[in-house]
CSV table of C-alpha atoms in Angstrom, one decimal:
chain,number,residue,atom,x,y,z
A,1,MET,CA,-5.2,-42.6,-14.7
A,2,LYS,CA,-5.0,-43.6,-19.0
A,3,TYR,CA,-5.7,-44.6,-22.0
A,4,ILE,CA,-1.7,-46.0,-27.5
A,5,ALA,CA,-1.2,-47.2,-29.3
A,6,TYR,CA,-2.9,-44.2,-27.6
A,7,GLY,CA,-1.8,-40.8,-26.3
A,8,VAL,CA,-3.3,-40.2,-22.9
A,9,ILE,CA,-6.6,-39.7,-21.3
A,10,LEU,CA,-9.1,-38.9,-18.8
A,11,ILE,CA,-8.0,-40.4,-15.6
A,12,ILE,CA,-10.2,-43.1,-14.1
A,13,PHE,CA,-11.2,-43.6,-10.6
A,14,ALA,CA,-8.2,-43.7,-8.3
A,15,THR,CA,-9.1,-47.2,-7.6
A,16,LEU,CA,-8.5,-48.3,-11.1
A,17,VAL,CA,-4.7,-46.9,-12.1
A,18,LEU,CA,-3.9,-45.2,-13.6
A,19,PRO,CA,-3.1,-45.1,-14.2
A,20,THR,CA,-2.7,-44.5,-14.6
A,21,ILE,CA,0.2,-42.8,-17.0
A,22,ILE,CA,-2.1,-41.0,-17.7
A,23,VAL,CA,-3.8,-41.6,-16.0
A,24,ILE,CA,-4.7,-42.3,-13.2
A,25,GLY,CA,-4.1,-44.4,-13.4
A,26,PHE,CA,-3.6,-45.3,-8.1
A,27,ILE,CA,-3.9,-42.0,-6.1
A,28,PRO,CA,-1.3,-39.3,-5.7
A,29,VAL,CA,1.2,-39.9,-3.0
A,30,ARG,CA,0.1,-38.7,0.4
A,31,SER,CA,3.3,-39.7,2.0
A,32,SER,CA,6.7,-41.0,0.9
A,33,THR,CA,5.5,-44.6,1.2
A,34,VAL,CA,1.9,-44.5,-0.1
A,35,GLN,CA,0.9,-46.6,-3.1
A,36,HIS,CA,-0.2,-44.1,-5.5
A,37,SER,CA,-1.8,-43.1,-8.7
A,38,SER,CA,-1.4,-43.7,-12.3
A,39,VAL,CA,-1.9,-42.4,-15.7
A,40,LYS,CA,-5.5,-43.1,-16.5
A,41,LEU,CA,-6.5,-44.0,-20.1
A,42,ILE,CA,-10.2,-43.9,-20.3
A,43,LYS,CA,-12.9,-41.4,-20.9
A,44,ASP,CA,-16.6,-42.3,-20.2
A,45,GLY,CA,-15.6,-45.9,-19.9
A,46,LYS,CA,-13.8,-46.0,-23.3
A,47,MET,CA,-10.3,-45.5,-24.5
A,48,ALA,CA,-9.2,-41.9,-25.2
A,49,ASP,CA,-9.8,-40.8,-28.8
A,50,PHE,CA,-6.3,-41.1,-30.2
A,51,LYS,CA,-3.7,-43.8,-30.6
A,52,THR,CA,0.1,-43.3,-30.7
A,53,VAL,CA,0.9,-39.6,-31.0
A,54,GLU,CA,2.6,-38.6,-34.3
A,55,VAL,CA,4.8,-35.9,-33.0
A,56,LYS,CA,5.5,-32.8,-35.1
A,57,THR,CA,8.6,-30.6,-35.1
A,58,SER,CA,8.5,-27.9,-32.5
A,59,ASN,CA,10.8,-25.0,-31.6
A,60,ASP,CA,9.8,-25.1,-27.9
A,61,TYR,CA,8.6,-28.5,-26.6
A,62,ASN,CA,10.7,-27.8,-23.5
A,63,THR,CA,7.9,-25.4,-22.3
A,64,ILE,CA,4.7,-27.0,-21.1
A,65,ASN,CA,1.5,-25.2,-20.2
A,66,VAL,CA,0.2,-26.7,-17.0
A,67,PHE,CA,-3.2,-26.0,-15.5
A,68,VAL,CA,-2.6,-26.0,-11.8
A,69,VAL,CA,-5.9,-27.1,-10.4
A,70,ASP,CA,-5.5,-25.9,-6.8
A,71,GLN,CA,-4.5,-22.4,-8.1
A,72,ASN,CA,-7.2,-22.4,-10.8
A,73,LYS,CA,-4.7,-21.0,-13.4
A,74,GLU,CA,-2.4,-22.1,-16.2
A,75,VAL,CA,1.3,-21.9,-15.5
A,76,LYS,CA,4.1,-22.1,-18.1
A,77,MET,CA,6.8,-24.5,-16.8
A,78,ASN,CA,10.1,-25.9,-18.1
A,79,LEU,CA,9.3,-29.5,-19.0
A,80,GLU,CA,12.0,-31.0,-16.9
A,81,ASP,CA,11.1,-28.9,-13.9
A,82,TYR,CA,7.5,-30.0,-14.3
A,83,LEU,CA,8.6,-33.6,-14.4
A,84,VAL,CA,10.3,-33.2,-11.0
A,85,GLY,CA,6.9,-32.4,-9.5
A,86,VAL,CA,5.2,-35.2,-11.4
A,87,VAL,CA,7.7,-37.9,-10.2
A,88,ALA,CA,7.5,-36.6,-6.7
A,89,ALA,CA,3.7,-37.0,-6.8
A,90,GLU,CA,3.5,-40.2,-8.8
A,91,MET,CA,6.1,-42.4,-7.1
A,92,PRO,CA,7.3,-42.8,-3.5
A,93,ALA,CA,10.6,-40.9,-3.2
A,94,ASP,CA,12.2,-43.8,-1.3
A,95,PHE,CA,12.0,-46.1,-4.3
A,96,GLU,CA,15.1,-47.2,-6.1
A,97,MET,CA,16.8,-44.7,-8.4
A,98,GLU,CA,16.3,-46.8,-11.5
A,99,ALA,CA,12.6,-47.1,-10.8
A,100,LEU,CA,12.4,-43.3,-10.4
A,101,LYS,CA,14.2,-43.0,-13.7
A,102,ALA,CA,11.6,-45.3,-15.4
A,103,GLN,CA,8.9,-43.2,-13.9
A,104,ALA,CA,10.5,-40.0,-15.2
A,105,VAL,CA,10.7,-41.4,-18.7
A,106,ALA,CA,7.1,-42.5,-18.6
A,107,ALA,CA,5.9,-39.1,-17.3
A,108,ARG,CA,7.9,-37.3,-20.0
A,109,THR,CA,6.4,-39.5,-22.7
A,110,TYR,CA,2.9,-38.7,-21.3
A,111,ALA,CA,3.5,-35.0,-21.1
A,112,LEU,CA,4.9,-34.7,-24.6
A,113,SER,CA,2.1,-36.9,-26.0
A,114,LYS,CA,-0.3,-34.2,-24.7
A,115,GLU,CA,1.7,-31.1,-25.7
A,116,ILE,CA,-0.1,-29.2,-28.4
A,117,SER,CA,3.1,-27.9,-29.8
A,118,VAL,CA,4.2,-31.4,-30.8
A,119,GLY,CA,0.9,-32.7,-32.1
A,120,GLY,CA,-0.9,-33.6,-28.9
A,121,LYS,CA,-4.5,-32.6,-28.1
A,122,GLY,CA,-3.9,-31.0,-24.8
A,123,CYS,CA,-6.1,-31.2,-21.7
A,124,ASP,CA,-9.7,-31.4,-22.7
A,125,LEU,CA,-10.9,-30.2,-19.3
A,126,HIS,CA,-8.8,-27.0,-19.6
A,127,PRO,CA,-8.7,-25.9,-23.3
A,128,GLY,CA,-5.4,-24.3,-24.3
A,129,SER,CA,-3.4,-26.1,-21.5
A,130,ASP,CA,-1.3,-29.1,-22.3
A,131,VAL,CA,-1.9,-31.0,-19.1
A,132,CYS,CA,-3.5,-30.4,-15.7
A,133,THR,CA,-2.5,-31.4,-12.2
A,134,ASP,CA,-5.7,-33.4,-11.4
A,135,TYR,CA,-4.5,-36.9,-11.0
A,136,LYS,CA,-8.0,-38.2,-12.0
A,137,HIS,CA,-7.5,-36.7,-15.4
A,138,CYS,CA,-3.9,-36.1,-16.2
A,139,GLN,CA,-0.7,-36.7,-14.3
A,140,ALA,CA,-0.4,-35.8,-10.6
A,141,TRP,CA,2.0,-32.9,-9.8
A,142,ILE,CA,3.1,-31.2,-6.6
A,143,SER,CA,4.9,-28.0,-6.0
A,144,ASP,CA,8.2,-27.5,-4.2
A,145,ASP,CA,6.3,-26.2,-1.1
A,146,VAL,CA,4.2,-29.4,-1.0
A,147,MET,CA,7.4,-31.5,-1.2
A,148,ARG,CA,8.9,-29.6,1.8
A,149,SER,CA,5.7,-30.1,3.8
A,150,ARG,CA,5.4,-33.7,2.9
A,151,TRP,CA,9.0,-34.8,3.3
A,152,GLY,CA,10.1,-32.7,6.2
A,153,ASP,CA,13.8,-33.2,7.1
A,154,LYS,CA,14.1,-35.6,4.2
A,155,TYR,CA,13.2,-32.9,1.7
A,156,ASN,CA,16.8,-32.2,0.4
A,157,LEU,CA,17.6,-36.0,0.1
A,158,TYR,CA,14.4,-36.8,-1.7
A,159,ARG,CA,14.3,-33.8,-4.0
A,160,ASP,CA,17.9,-34.2,-5.0
A,161,LYS,CA,17.2,-37.9,-5.8
A,162,ILE,CA,14.2,-37.1,-8.0
A,163,VAL,CA,16.0,-34.2,-9.8
A,164,LYS,CA,18.8,-36.7,-10.6
A,165,ALA,CA,16.3,-39.2,-11.9
A,166,VAL,CA,14.9,-36.6,-14.2
A,167,ASN,CA,18.2,-35.1,-15.3
A,168,ASP,CA,19.8,-38.5,-15.9
A,169,THR,CA,17.0,-39.3,-18.4
A,170,LYS,CA,16.7,-35.9,-19.9
A,171,ASP,CA,14.8,-35.9,-23.3
A,172,LEU,CA,14.2,-39.6,-23.3
A,173,VAL,CA,10.8,-40.9,-24.3
A,174,ILE,CA,9.2,-44.3,-25.0
A,175,VAL,CA,8.4,-44.9,-28.7
A,176,TYR,CA,6.6,-47.6,-30.7
A,177,ASN,CA,6.8,-47.5,-34.5
A,178,ASP,CA,8.3,-44.0,-34.4
A,179,ALA,CA,5.4,-42.6,-32.3
A,180,LEU,CA,5.0,-41.8,-28.7
A,181,ILE,CA,3.2,-44.5,-26.7
A,182,GLU,CA,0.5,-44.2,-24.1
A,183,PRO,CA,2.6,-44.9,-21.0
A,184,ALA,CA,0.0,-46.5,-18.8
A,185,TYR,CA,1.2,-47.2,-15.3
A,186,HIS,CA,-0.3,-48.2,-12.0
A,187,ALA,CA,0.7,-49.1,-8.4
A,188,ILE,CA,0.5,-52.8,-8.0
A,189,SER,CA,-0.5,-55.4,-10.7
A,190,GLY,CA,-0.9,-58.3,-8.4
A,191,GLY,CA,1.8,-60.4,-10.0
A,192,GLU,CA,0.9,-60.0,-13.6
A,193,THR,CA,0.0,-57.0,-15.6
A,194,GLU,CA,-3.1,-56.8,-17.7
A,195,ASP,CA,-3.5,-56.7,-21.5
A,196,ALA,CA,-5.1,-53.4,-22.6
A,197,LYS,CA,-7.7,-55.3,-24.6
A,198,ASN,CA,-9.2,-56.7,-21.4
A,199,VAL,CA,-9.5,-53.3,-19.7
A,200,TRP,CA,-10.1,-50.8,-22.6
A,201,GLN,CA,-11.1,-53.2,-25.4
A,202,GLU,CA,-8.1,-52.1,-27.5
A,203,ASN,CA,-5.5,-54.5,-28.8
A,204,LEU,CA,-2.4,-52.4,-28.2
A,205,PRO,CA,0.8,-54.2,-29.1
A,206,TYR,CA,3.0,-52.6,-26.4
A,207,LEU,CA,0.4,-52.9,-23.6
A,208,LYS,CA,0.4,-56.7,-23.2
A,209,SER,CA,0.3,-58.9,-20.1
A,210,VAL,CA,3.7,-59.6,-18.5
A,211,PRO,CA,4.9,-61.1,-15.2
A,212,SER,CA,5.5,-58.6,-12.4
A,213,PRO,CA,7.1,-60.4,-9.5
A,214,GLY,CA,8.3,-58.8,-6.2
A,215,GLU,CA,5.2,-56.7,-5.5
A,216,GLU,CA,4.2,-58.7,-2.4
A,217,VAL,CA,6.1,-56.3,-0.2
A,218,ALA,CA,3.6,-53.5,-1.0
A,219,GLN,CA,1.3,-52.7,1.9
A,220,LYS,CA,-1.7,-52.8,-0.4
A,221,PHE,CA,-0.8,-55.8,-2.4
A,222,LYS,CA,-3.7,-57.5,-0.7
A,223,THR,CA,-6.6,-55.6,0.9
A,224,THR,CA,-10.1,-56.4,2.0
A,225,VAL,CA,-13.4,-54.6,2.1
A,226,THR,CA,-16.0,-55.9,4.6
A,227,VAL,CA,-19.7,-54.9,4.4
A,228,SER,CA,-22.8,-56.4,6.1
A,229,SER,CA,-25.0,-58.7,4.1
A,230,ASP,CA,-27.7,-56.1,4.2
A,231,GLU,CA,-25.3,-53.4,2.9
A,232,PHE,CA,-24.1,-55.7,0.1
A,233,VAL,CA,-27.7,-56.4,-1.1
A,234,ASN,CA,-28.6,-52.7,-0.9
A,235,ARG,CA,-25.6,-51.7,-3.0
A,236,ILE,CA,-26.3,-54.3,-5.6
A,237,LYS,CA,-29.9,-53.3,-5.9
A,238,SER,CA,-28.9,-49.6,-6.1
A,239,ARG,CA,-27.2,-50.4,-9.4
A,240,ALA,CA,-29.6,-53.2,-10.4
A,241,PRO,CA,-33.1,-52.9,-8.8
A,242,LYS,CA,-34.3,-56.1,-10.5
A,243,ALA,CA,-31.6,-58.2,-9.1
A,244,LYS,CA,-33.0,-61.2,-7.3
A,245,ILE,CA,-30.8,-61.4,-4.2
A,246,SER,CA,-31.3,-61.8,-0.5
A,247,THR,CA,-29.1,-62.0,2.6
A,248,LYS,CA,-29.9,-65.7,3.0
A,249,ASN,CA,-27.2,-67.9,1.3
A,250,LEU,CA,-25.9,-64.7,-0.2
A,251,LEU,CA,-22.8,-66.1,-2.0
A,252,GLY,CA,-25.1,-68.5,-3.9
A,253,TYR,CA,-26.4,-65.5,-5.9
A,254,ILE,CA,-23.0,-64.8,-7.3
A,255,LYS,CA,-22.3,-66.8,-10.4
A,256,ASN,CA,-20.4,-67.1,-13.7
A,257,ILE,CA,-17.3,-65.1,-12.6
A,258,LYS,CA,-15.1,-64.7,-15.7
A,259,ARG,CA,-11.5,-63.6,-15.3
A,260,THR,CA,-8.6,-62.5,-17.4
A,261,GLU,CA,-5.5,-64.6,-17.4
A,262,ALA,CA,-4.0,-62.1,-15.0
A,263,GLY,CA,-6.9,-62.7,-12.5
A,264,HIS,CA,-9.0,-59.6,-13.0
A,265,VAL,CA,-12.8,-60.0,-13.1
A,266,LEU,CA,-14.2,-59.3,-16.5
A,267,SER,CA,-17.8,-60.1,-15.7
A,268,LEU,CA,-20.1,-61.9,-13.2
A,269,ASN,CA,-23.7,-62.5,-12.5
A,270,ILE,CA,-25.4,-61.4,-9.3
A,271,GLY,CA,-29.0,-62.2,-8.7
A,272,GLY,CA,-29.6,-62.8,-12.4
A,273,ILE,CA,-28.1,-59.5,-13.5
A,274,ASP,CA,-24.7,-59.2,-15.3
A,275,PHE,CA,-22.1,-56.9,-13.9
A,276,THR,CA,-18.6,-56.0,-15.1
A,277,GLY,CA,-15.7,-56.2,-12.7
A,278,THR,CA,-15.5,-52.4,-12.9
A,279,ASP,CA,-19.1,-52.1,-11.8
A,280,ILE,CA,-18.3,-54.0,-8.6
A,281,GLN,CA,-15.1,-52.1,-8.1
A,282,ASP,CA,-17.0,-48.8,-8.2
A,283,LEU,CA,-19.8,-50.0,-6.0
A,284,PHE,CA,-17.5,-51.1,-3.2
A,285,GLN,CA,-14.6,-48.8,-3.8
A,286,LEU,CA,-12.1,-51.7,-4.4
A,287,ASN,CA,-8.5,-51.1,-5.2
A,288,SER,CA,-8.6,-53.3,-8.4
A,289,THR,CA,-10.9,-55.6,-10.3
A,290,ASN,CA,-9.0,-58.7,-9.1
A,291,PHE,CA,-11.3,-59.7,-6.3
A,292,SER,CA,-13.1,-62.6,-4.7
A,293,PHE,CA,-15.9,-63.0,-2.1
A,294,SER,CA,-16.1,-64.9,1.2
A,295,MET,CA,-18.4,-64.7,4.3
A,296,ARG,CA,-17.4,-63.9,7.8
A,297,GLY,CA,-20.5,-64.3,10.0
A,298,ASN,CA,-23.1,-62.0,8.6
A,299,ASN,CA,-20.6,-60.0,6.7
A,300,VAL,CA,-19.4,-60.2,3.1
A,301,VAL,CA,-15.6,-60.0,2.8
A,302,ILE,CA,-14.3,-58.8,-0.6
A,303,ASN,CA,-10.6,-59.9,-1.0
A,304,VAL,CA,-8.7,-57.7,-3.4
A,305,ILE,CA,-5.3,-58.2,-5.0
A,306,GLY,CA,-3.4,-55.3,-6.6
A,307,TYR,CA,-3.9,-51.5,-6.8
A,308,GLY,CA,-5.0,-49.9,-10.1
A,309,HIS,CA,-6.0,-50.9,-13.6
A,310,GLY,CA,-3.1,-53.2,-14.0
A,311,VAL,CA,-2.1,-52.1,-17.5
A,312,GLY,CA,1.5,-51.0,-18.4
A,313,MET,CA,4.2,-50.4,-15.8
A,314,SER,CA,3.7,-51.6,-12.2
A,315,GLN,CA,5.4,-49.1,-10.0
A,316,TYR,CA,6.1,-51.6,-7.2
A,317,GLY,CA,7.1,-54.1,-9.9
A,318,ALA,CA,9.5,-51.5,-11.3
A,319,ASN,CA,11.0,-51.0,-7.9
A,320,ALA,CA,11.5,-54.8,-7.4
A,321,MET,CA,13.2,-55.0,-10.8
A,322,ALA,CA,15.5,-52.1,-9.8
A,323,LYS,CA,16.4,-53.8,-6.5
A,324,GLY,CA,17.2,-56.9,-8.6
A,325,GLY,CA,19.8,-54.9,-10.6
A,326,LYS,CA,17.8,-53.9,-13.6
A,327,ASN,CA,18.2,-50.4,-15.1
A,328,PHE,CA,15.4,-48.1,-16.2
A,329,GLU,CA,15.6,-49.2,-19.8
A,330,ASP,CA,15.2,-52.8,-18.7
A,331,ILE,CA,12.2,-51.9,-16.7
A,332,LEU,CA,10.5,-49.9,-19.4
A,333,LYS,CA,11.1,-52.5,-22.1
A,334,HIS,CA,9.8,-55.2,-19.8
A,335,TYR,CA,6.5,-53.5,-19.1
A,336,TYR,CA,6.0,-51.9,-22.5
A,337,THR,CA,6.4,-54.7,-25.1
A,338,GLY,CA,8.5,-54.0,-28.2
A,339,VAL,CA,9.2,-50.3,-27.5
A,340,GLU,CA,12.3,-48.2,-28.0
A,341,ILE,CA,13.8,-45.6,-25.7
A,342,MET,CA,15.0,-42.6,-27.7
A,343,ARG,CA,15.6,-38.8,-27.4
A,344,ILE,CA,12.7,-36.6,-28.4
A,345,ASP,CA,15.0,-34.7,-30.7
A,346,ASP,CA,15.9,-37.9,-32.6
A,347,LEU,CA,12.2,-38.7,-32.9
A,348,LEU,CA,11.5,-35.2,-34.3
A,349,LYS,CA,14.3,-35.6,-36.8
A,350,ILE,CA,12.7,-38.8,-38.0
A,351,LYS,CA,9.4,-37.1,-38.4
A,352,SER,CA,11.0,-34.1,-40.2
A,353,ALA,CA,12.7,-36.4,-42.7
A,354,LYS,CA,9.5,-38.2,-43.5
A,355,ALA,CA,7.6,-35.0,-43.9
């Protein structure tokens, strides 16, 4: 998913994440162990159109208007009940409790940053609704029935665990300079998160690159995409017909690869045509923009590290931190630089006093 200081966005491709959030940032969980989606933060290739959300006083921020896409209707929900469905969709339920709590706080921050009643702009795809359940645009969300179907005989165990994560962090949000942040998150950073300026061309003080160790256990930490040389050439030319490239000595046509400090490809030249890392990610459906090329016989092998856009909280990194004894506040303050964790009521009081 999603672009914070911005309040959230249109979720990007599931391959980006993001996350993203908001958004989506990976893809929604298809099983209890899948590496999943994120709040995504971009719209039409650019950051969403607002920075940190200056919340306003509200009598009923605990009610959120959710457009449930598979039902094609808006449903009013209690905010905390809604968050149970979000955390269930946005993070594997077998993750550590403190990681689930961190996810709950990030999801709450995202939801409140979108709520019209507290100053958010709502869901631009569904006017009048605060958020929708399309993981490509807002945060993912699943119903209780889907949880039962997905988790089977572990339903009670997993649901109780997620409810506890939400309840134990009730009303807590992530704040920078007395404003809600854009809580970008993604599945797997690849060992170091990205600076937002490299992904969305915005220098956001709380979305800086930080180490994210312990992600190597993730099934999709490293992935490969293999295509024939002919297919590689055809896809490149489908995007850039004037590219001078052939299957003979194919890798020789790939030049000037520029990377961020975290390893993601910013740009490269193929056959005399400049591409962004995102261009190649989209063309070959890669899990991230941290990729490299090699040959295997007549096939091009694209080696990929990480899953998602890499900005903000890494979910697998959060789980590794939790396993190492860190609590949810430690996790959030590691991945979001210089932030505070506070209750939404306290933030509203600060805003009321300044009004």
